[in-house]
Amino acid sequence: MRFSSLHTHSIYCDGTDEIETICRVSFEKGLVSLGFSSHAPLSLCRNTATEIPDTPWHMKAEKLPAYLAEIGEARKRWAGKLDIYSGLEADYIEGFASPAELRRRLPGLDYIIGSVHYIVPSGGAYFAVDGPPEGTERGFREGFGGDGEAFTGKYWDTVEAMIGEGGFDILGHVDILKKNNGEGRFFDPEDARYLRRAGEIAESALKAGIVVEVNTGGINRGRIPETYPSVKILRFFREAGVPALITSDAHRAEDLDGHYYIALQVLREAGYREHVLFQGRRNGKALWKHEALSG
Ligand SMILES: [Zn+2]
Ligand SMILES: [Zn+2]
């Protein structure tokens, strides 16, 4: 089977390795393609007049030209050995930032991963669902009065709104709100309403023509023993007919294909027989090649 790694972080954001190291390790691992997807500068995703404070994990906007230039040079250097693509992981923050805005500003990027890391309680400040657990805990208590259903409902509504606005090609770690949930600290992942909303999201993803990633990043970082999304949620995407992409959300080069064998098991358990490989962008659309899981 052929594999790629399209969800990767480098020294341009919160990853540990340089572009060239990531290329070399991808080649050594036998990957057929590699895409760079640093956390997009928030100022380039911003769709409001309000300033958004910088974070240590997002790329600084002034680094973007060097990032794109370095990827372009690597693409030439590795031509014929490894297909290299330029991407970014863009935040959707309700009322503040969106992948659609980033796409308008950077139409030449090969692909964009759309991710919800933050939710915005009504009348409150946005907070990360996947950051340090204390921050999620505080947002959960202060923003949602400790109501798990309100918390998960807001999360799914946010994912749905992001899909509705569009501008991206890959739906990032779709159930990442479970990252800090432990043994059900905030919500029950088996709850019928929670799962039903996930099913509706899958239908929206199909209509939007995007692919869903099966992301091993939480396992690679030792944060959670399963992929994003879970088998149960991935099954909705399979039933809807949404293509699936295996990714590692690597923040270190050694993790570029980390736990891909688990992603394969999860895909099979969810009923998938194929995964997709990126083939570049044409006429404003991402092209995907479907390949059988067997072999
Ligand atoms: Zn992410
Ligand atoms: Zn990421």
mmCIF file of N, CA and C in Angstrom, residues 92-188:
data_model
loop_
_atom_site.group_PDB
_atom_site.id
_atom_site.type_symbol
_atom_site.label_atom_id
_atom_site.label_comp_id
_atom_site.label_asym_id
_atom_site.label_seq_id
_atom_site.Cartn_x
_atom_site.Cartn_y
_atom_site.Cartn_z
ATOM 1 N N TYR A 92 -11.170 27.455 12.382
ATOM 2 C CA TYR A 92 -12.481 28.099 12.329
ATOM 3 C C TYR A 92 -12.820 28.519 13.752
ATOM 4 N N ILE A 93 -12.937 29.818 13.964
ATOM 5 C CA ILE A 93 -13.370 30.335 15.269
ATOM 6 C C ILE A 93 -14.599 31.180 14.977
ATOM 7 N N GLU A 94 -15.728 30.697 15.432
ATOM 8 C CA GLU A 94 -17.010 31.340 15.097
ATOM 9 C C GLU A 94 -16.960 32.853 15.325
ATOM 10 N N GLY A 95 -17.187 33.592 14.262
ATOM 11 C CA GLY A 95 -17.215 35.050 14.372
ATOM 12 C C GLY A 95 -15.844 35.705 14.337
ATOM 13 N N PHE A 96 -14.783 34.917 14.269
ATOM 14 C CA PHE A 96 -13.425 35.482 14.299
ATOM 15 C C PHE A 96 -12.548 35.057 13.115
ATOM 16 N N ALA A 97 -12.590 33.773 12.777
ATOM 17 C CA ALA A 97 -11.619 33.262 11.800
ATOM 18 C C ALA A 97 -12.207 32.075 11.053
ATOM 19 N N SER A 98 -11.775 31.902 9.790
ATOM 20 C CA SER A 98 -12.302 30.771 9.026
ATOM 21 C C SER A 98 -11.337 30.337 7.926
ATOM 22 N N PRO A 99 -11.379 29.045 7.575
ATOM 23 C CA PRO A 99 -10.613 28.572 6.421
ATOM 24 C C PRO A 99 -11.032 29.291 5.143
ATOM 25 N N ALA A 100 -12.313 29.649 5.032
ATOM 26 C CA ALA A 100 -12.803 30.330 3.821
ATOM 27 C C ALA A 100 -12.049 31.647 3.613
ATOM 28 N N GLU A 101 -11.793 32.330 4.710
ATOM 29 C CA GLU A 101 -11.070 33.599 4.631
ATOM 30 C C GLU A 101 -9.634 33.357 4.173
ATOM 31 N N LEU A 102 -9.013 32.323 4.724
ATOM 32 C CA LEU A 102 -7.641 31.988 4.332
ATOM 33 C C LEU A 102 -7.581 31.642 2.841
ATOM 34 N N ARG A 103 -8.558 30.880 2.379
ATOM 35 C CA ARG A 103 -8.592 30.479 0.968
ATOM 36 C C ARG A 103 -8.692 31.709 0.057
ATOM 37 N N ARG A 104 -9.501 32.676 0.469
ATOM 38 C CA ARG A 104 -9.622 33.909 -0.331
ATOM 39 C C ARG A 104 -8.275 34.629 -0.424
ATOM 40 N N ARG A 105 -7.539 34.594 0.690
ATOM 41 C CA ARG A 105 -6.249 35.309 0.703
ATOM 42 C C ARG A 105 -5.147 34.524 0.004
ATOM 43 N N LEU A 106 -5.223 33.184 0.061
ATOM 44 C CA LEU A 106 -4.152 32.351 -0.510
ATOM 45 C C LEU A 106 -4.727 31.314 -1.478
ATOM 46 N N PRO A 107 -5.238 31.757 -2.620
ATOM 47 C CA PRO A 107 -5.873 30.800 -3.539
ATOM 48 C C PRO A 107 -4.886 29.807 -4.139
ATOM 49 N N GLY A 108 -3.577 30.097 -4.049
ATOM 50 C CA GLY A 108 -2.592 29.220 -4.681
ATOM 51 C C GLY A 108 -2.157 28.025 -3.844
ATOM 52 N N LEU A 109 -2.578 27.972 -2.582
ATOM 53 C CA LEU A 109 -2.195 26.819 -1.741
ATOM 54 C C LEU A 109 -2.754 25.539 -2.329
ATOM 55 N N ASP A 110 -1.988 24.440 -2.233
ATOM 56 C CA ASP A 110 -2.476 23.173 -2.779
ATOM 57 C C ASP A 110 -3.701 22.665 -2.019
ATOM 58 N N TYR A 111 -3.681 22.819 -0.707
ATOM 59 C CA TYR A 111 -4.830 22.337 0.079
ATOM 60 C C TYR A 111 -4.880 23.044 1.427
ATOM 61 N N ILE A 112 -6.064 23.010 2.027
ATOM 62 C CA ILE A 112 -6.257 23.567 3.373
ATOM 63 C C ILE A 112 -6.993 22.526 4.217
ATOM 64 N N ILE A 113 -6.497 22.333 5.433
ATOM 65 C CA ILE A 113 -7.201 21.500 6.412
ATOM 66 C C ILE A 113 -8.048 22.446 7.260
ATOM 67 N N GLY A 114 -9.332 22.186 7.373
ATOM 68 C CA GLY A 114 -10.206 23.003 8.211
ATOM 69 C C GLY A 114 -10.363 22.341 9.567
ATOM 70 N N SER A 115 -10.023 23.073 10.629
ATOM 71 C CA SER A 115 -10.047 22.484 11.968
ATOM 72 C C SER A 115 -10.739 23.394 12.973
ATOM 73 N N VAL A 116 -11.518 22.768 13.834
ATOM 74 C CA VAL A 116 -12.091 23.489 14.968
ATOM 75 C C VAL A 116 -11.270 23.114 16.203
ATOM 76 N N HIS A 117 -10.525 24.084 16.712
ATOM 77 C CA HIS A 117 -9.822 23.886 17.987
ATOM 78 C C HIS A 117 -10.496 24.695 19.093
ATOM 79 N N TYR A 118 -11.265 25.712 18.675
ATOM 80 C CA TYR A 118 -11.848 26.648 19.651
ATOM 81 C C TYR A 118 -13.367 26.693 19.509
ATOM 82 N N ILE A 119 -14.042 26.838 20.638
ATOM 83 C CA ILE A 119 -15.470 27.129 20.564
ATOM 84 C C ILE A 119 -15.762 28.407 21.351
ATOM 85 N N VAL A 120 -16.872 29.031 20.991
ATOM 86 C CA VAL A 120 -17.211 30.347 21.531
ATOM 87 C C VAL A 120 -18.534 30.254 22.278
ATOM 88 N N PRO A 121 -18.509 30.242 23.610
ATOM 89 C CA PRO A 121 -19.772 30.224 24.345
ATOM 90 C C PRO A 121 -20.506 31.549 24.140
ATOM 91 N N SER A 122 -21.838 31.534 24.193
ATOM 92 C CA SER A 122 -22.544 32.797 23.932
ATOM 93 C C SER A 122 -22.180 33.805 25.015
ATOM 94 N N GLY A 123 -21.741 34.957 24.571
ATOM 95 C CA GLY A 123 -21.357 36.023 25.489
ATOM 96 C C GLY A 123 -20.023 35.811 26.178
ATOM 97 N N GLY A 124 -19.320 34.734 25.833
ATOM 98 C CA GLY A 124 -18.045 34.473 26.503
ATOM 99 C C GLY A 124 -16.875 34.500 25.549
ATOM 100 N N ALA A 125 -15.693 34.310 26.113
ATOM 101 C CA ALA A 125 -14.480 34.299 25.296
ATOM 102 C C ALA A 125 -14.261 32.899 24.744
ATOM 103 N N TYR A 126 -13.685 32.810 23.536
ATOM 104 C CA TYR A 126 -13.447 31.475 22.978
ATOM 105 C C TYR A 126 -12.332 30.763 23.737
ATOM 106 N N PHE A 127 -12.413 29.449 23.726
ATOM 107 C CA PHE A 127 -11.377 28.658 24.401
ATOM 108 C C PHE A 127 -11.117 27.391 23.596
ATOM 109 N N ALA A 128 -9.926 26.817 23.803
ATOM 110 C CA ALA A 128 -9.527 25.626 23.049
ATOM 111 C C ALA A 128 -10.105 24.373 23.708
ATOM 112 N N VAL A 129 -10.669 23.493 22.865
ATOM 113 C CA VAL A 129 -11.180 22.225 23.401
ATOM 114 C C VAL A 129 -10.057 21.197 23.523
ATOM 115 N N ASP A 130 -8.917 21.467 22.870
ATOM 116 C CA ASP A 130 -7.832 20.477 22.848
ATOM 117 C C ASP A 130 -6.547 21.002 23.467
ATOM 118 N N GLY A 131 -6.616 22.157 24.140
ATOM 119 C CA GLY A 131 -5.402 22.723 24.745
ATOM 120 C C GLY A 131 -5.165 22.094 26.116
ATOM 121 N N PRO A 132 -4.421 22.803 26.976
ATOM 122 C CA PRO A 132 -4.226 22.283 28.336
ATOM 123 C C PRO A 132 -5.593 22.028 28.993
ATOM 124 N N PRO A 133 -5.764 20.859 29.650
ATOM 125 C CA PRO A 133 -7.068 20.479 30.188
ATOM 126 C C PRO A 133 -7.700 21.526 31.109
ATOM 127 N N GLU A 134 -6.860 22.280 31.844
ATOM 128 C CA GLU A 134 -7.417 23.287 32.773
ATOM 129 C C GLU A 134 -8.209 24.345 31.998
ATOM 130 N N GLY A 135 -7.718 24.705 30.807
ATOM 131 C CA GLY A 135 -8.395 25.716 29.995
ATOM 132 C C GLY A 135 -9.736 25.213 29.490
ATOM 133 N N THR A 136 -9.763 23.950 29.070
ATOM 134 C CA THR A 136 -11.020 23.366 28.591
ATOM 135 C C THR A 136 -12.009 23.275 29.766
ATOM 136 N N GLU A 137 -11.500 22.855 30.901
ATOM 137 C CA GLU A 137 -12.326 22.727 32.110
ATOM 138 C C GLU A 137 -12.969 24.085 32.456
ATOM 139 N N ARG A 138 -12.158 25.133 32.400
ATOM 140 C CA ARG A 138 -12.665 26.462 32.747
ATOM 141 C C ARG A 138 -13.737 26.904 31.747
ATOM 142 N N GLY A 139 -13.451 26.691 30.456
ATOM 143 C CA GLY A 139 -14.421 27.068 29.425
ATOM 144 C C GLY A 139 -15.715 26.287 29.577
ATOM 145 N N PHE A 140 -15.571 25.020 29.918
ATOM 146 C CA PHE A 140 -16.720 24.131 30.093
ATOM 147 C C PHE A 140 -17.600 24.619 31.249
ATOM 148 N N ARG A 141 -16.957 24.982 32.364
ATOM 149 C CA ARG A 141 -17.711 25.449 33.544
ATOM 150 C C ARG A 141 -18.294 26.838 33.313
ATOM 151 N N GLU A 142 -17.429 27.767 32.882
ATOM 152 C CA GLU A 142 -17.860 29.167 32.790
ATOM 153 C C GLU A 142 -18.716 29.435 31.556
ATOM 154 N N GLY A 143 -18.396 28.748 30.450
ATOM 155 C CA GLY A 143 -19.114 29.034 29.205
ATOM 156 C C GLY A 143 -20.376 28.211 29.036
ATOM 157 N N PHE A 144 -20.392 27.017 29.644
ATOM 158 C CA PHE A 144 -21.523 26.114 29.414
ATOM 159 C C PHE A 144 -22.147 25.609 30.712
ATOM 160 N N GLY A 145 -21.734 26.208 31.833
ATOM 161 C CA GLY A 145 -22.300 25.816 33.131
ATOM 162 C C GLY A 145 -22.119 24.336 33.408
ATOM 163 N N GLY A 146 -21.084 23.749 32.818
ATOM 164 C CA GLY A 146 -20.815 22.329 33.069
ATOM 165 C C GLY A 146 -21.810 21.396 32.385
ATOM 166 N N ASP A 147 -22.539 21.907 31.403
ATOM 167 C CA ASP A 147 -23.548 21.106 30.692
ATOM 168 C C ASP A 147 -22.907 20.444 29.458
ATOM 169 N N GLY A 148 -22.708 19.128 29.560
ATOM 170 C CA GLY A 148 -22.022 18.390 28.497
ATOM 171 C C GLY A 148 -22.743 18.472 27.168
ATOM 172 N N GLU A 149 -24.070 18.458 27.212
ATOM 173 C CA GLU A 149 -24.828 18.482 25.967
ATOM 174 C C GLU A 149 -24.699 19.842 25.270
ATOM 175 N N ALA A 150 -24.689 20.902 26.079
ATOM 176 C CA ALA A 150 -24.518 22.244 25.504
ATOM 177 C C ALA A 150 -23.118 22.368 24.906
ATOM 178 N N PHE A 151 -22.150 21.806 25.588
ATOM 179 C CA PHE A 151 -20.741 21.851 25.155
ATOM 180 C C PHE A 151 -20.558 21.114 23.822
ATOM 181 N N THR A 152 -21.041 19.872 23.764
ATOM 182 C CA THR A 152 -20.862 19.096 22.527
ATOM 183 C C THR A 152 -21.734 19.664 21.401
ATOM 184 N N GLY A 153 -22.926 20.154 21.768
ATOM 185 C CA GLY A 153 -23.820 20.736 20.756
ATOM 186 C C GLY A 153 -23.151 21.934 20.094
ATOM 187 N N LYS A 154 -22.510 22.767 20.913
ATOM 188 C CA LYS A 154 -21.824 23.948 20.380
ATOM 189 C C LYS A 154 -20.667 23.521 19.489
ATOM 190 N N TYR A 155 -19.954 22.483 19.913
ATOM 191 C CA TYR A 155 -18.824 22.003 19.114
ATOM 192 C C TYR A 155 -19.306 21.547 17.729
ATOM 193 N N TRP A 156 -20.330 20.701 17.712
ATOM 194 C CA TRP A 156 -20.808 20.196 16.419
ATOM 195 C C TRP A 156 -21.375 21.322 15.554
ATOM 196 N N ASP A 157 -22.081 22.261 16.199
ATOM 197 C CA ASP A 157 -22.613 23.400 15.433
ATOM 198 C C ASP A 157 -21.467 24.171 14.778
ATOM 199 N N THR A 158 -20.354 24.269 15.504
ATOM 200 C CA THR A 158 -19.201 25.008 14.985
ATOM 201 C C THR A 158 -18.585 24.272 13.797
ATOM 202 N N VAL A 159 -18.466 22.950 13.916
ATOM 203 C CA VAL A 159 -17.927 22.157 12.795
ATOM 204 C C VAL A 159 -18.840 22.298 11.584
ATOM 205 N N GLU A 160 -20.139 22.247 11.849
ATOM 206 C CA GLU A 160 -21.108 22.358 10.753
ATOM 207 C C GLU A 160 -21.027 23.733 10.077
ATOM 208 N N ALA A 161 -20.871 24.769 10.880
ATOM 209 C CA ALA A 161 -20.772 26.126 10.321
ATOM 210 C C ALA A 161 -19.509 26.260 9.472
ATOM 211 N N MET A 162 -18.425 25.653 9.950
ATOM 212 C CA MET A 162 -17.168 25.697 9.181
ATOM 213 C C MET A 162 -17.355 25.020 7.822
ATOM 214 N N ILE A 163 -18.001 23.872 7.822
ATOM 215 C CA ILE A 163 -18.234 23.155 6.557
ATOM 216 C C ILE A 163 -19.110 24.014 5.646
ATOM 217 N N GLY A 164 -20.110 24.645 6.237
ATOM 218 C CA GLY A 164 -21.014 25.494 5.456
ATOM 219 C C GLY A 164 -20.283 26.636 4.772
ATOM 220 N N GLU A 165 -19.303 27.215 5.452
ATOM 221 C CA GLU A 165 -18.565 28.345 4.860
ATOM 222 C C GLU A 165 -17.537 27.884 3.841
ATOM 223 N N GLY A 166 -17.072 26.654 3.973
ATOM 224 C CA GLY A 166 -16.189 26.053 2.966
ATOM 225 C C GLY A 166 -14.784 26.639 2.945
ATOM 226 N N GLY A 167 -14.141 26.501 1.776
ATOM 227 C CA GLY A 167 -12.790 27.035 1.622
ATOM 228 C C GLY A 167 -11.691 26.074 2.016
ATOM 229 N N PHE A 168 -12.047 24.833 2.361
ATOM 230 C CA PHE A 168 -11.007 23.870 2.741
ATOM 231 C C PHE A 168 -11.299 22.511 2.108
ATOM 232 N N ASP A 169 -10.323 21.616 2.167
ATOM 233 C CA ASP A 169 -10.379 20.346 1.436
ATOM 234 C C ASP A 169 -10.436 19.132 2.343
ATOM 235 N N ILE A 170 -9.890 19.279 3.554
ATOM 236 C CA ILE A 170 -9.783 18.144 4.478
ATOM 237 C C ILE A 170 -10.399 18.557 5.811
ATOM 238 N N LEU A 171 -11.313 17.728 6.306
ATOM 239 C CA LEU A 171 -11.933 18.001 7.601
ATOM 240 C C LEU A 171 -11.014 17.465 8.701
ATOM 241 N N GLY A 172 -10.438 18.378 9.491
ATOM 242 C CA GLY A 172 -9.423 18.016 10.489
ATOM 243 C C GLY A 172 -10.014 17.368 11.729
ATOM 244 N N HIS A 173 -9.309 16.359 12.244
ATOM 245 C CA HIS A 173 -9.616 15.694 13.531
ATOM 246 C C HIS A 173 -11.026 15.984 14.057
ATOM 247 N N VAL A 174 -12.000 15.347 13.423
ATOM 248 C CA VAL A 174 -13.392 15.824 13.574
ATOM 249 C C VAL A 174 -13.966 15.667 14.988
ATOM 250 N N ASP A 175 -13.478 14.707 15.788
ATOM 251 C CA ASP A 175 -14.016 14.631 17.159
ATOM 252 C C ASP A 175 -12.961 14.972 18.206
ATOM 253 N N ILE A 176 -12.154 15.998 17.914
ATOM 254 C CA ILE A 176 -11.036 16.321 18.819
ATOM 255 C C ILE A 176 -11.502 16.800 20.195
ATOM 256 N N LEU A 177 -12.761 17.148 20.317
ATOM 257 C CA LEU A 177 -13.225 17.595 21.637
ATOM 258 C C LEU A 177 -13.142 16.474 22.678
ATOM 259 N N LYS A 178 -12.892 15.225 22.237
ATOM 260 C CA LYS A 178 -12.749 14.132 23.211
ATOM 261 C C LYS A 178 -11.351 14.105 23.837
ATOM 262 N N LYS A 179 -10.431 14.913 23.290
ATOM 263 C CA LYS A 179 -9.034 14.843 23.725
ATOM 264 C C LYS A 179 -8.876 15.001 25.250
ATOM 265 N N ASN A 180 -9.595 15.958 25.812
ATOM 266 C CA ASN A 180 -9.477 16.195 27.252
ATOM 267 C C ASN A 180 -10.606 15.542 28.041
ATOM 268 N N ASN A 181 -11.395 14.707 27.372
ATOM 269 C CA ASN A 181 -12.595 14.162 28.015
ATOM 270 C C ASN A 181 -12.295 12.994 28.955
ATOM 271 N N GLY A 182 -11.148 12.368 28.787
ATOM 272 C CA GLY A 182 -10.777 11.247 29.672
ATOM 273 C C GLY A 182 -11.875 10.221 29.748
ATOM 274 N N GLU A 183 -12.259 9.856 30.957
ATOM 275 C CA GLU A 183 -13.311 8.852 31.151
ATOM 276 C C GLU A 183 -14.677 9.525 31.232
ATOM 277 N N GLY A 184 -14.933 10.493 30.399
ATOM 278 C CA GLY A 184 -16.251 11.142 30.410
ATOM 279 C C GLY A 184 -16.328 12.354 31.317
ATOM 280 N N ARG A 185 -15.210 13.063 31.440
ATOM 281 C CA ARG A 185 -15.163 14.252 32.286
ATOM 282 C C ARG A 185 -16.184 15.320 31.860
ATOM 283 N N PHE A 186 -16.366 15.476 30.552
ATOM 284 C CA PHE A 186 -17.274 16.526 30.061
ATOM 285 C C PHE A 186 -18.544 15.982 29.407
ATOM 286 N N PHE A 187 -18.434 14.833 28.752
ATOM 287 C CA PHE A 187 -19.606 14.318 28.030
ATOM 288 C C PHE A 187 -19.463 12.821 27.797
ATOM 289 N N ASP A 188 -20.579 12.211 27.386
ATOM 290 C CA ASP A 188 -20.596 10.781 27.109
ATOM 291 C C ASP A 188 -20.509 10.570 25.592
#
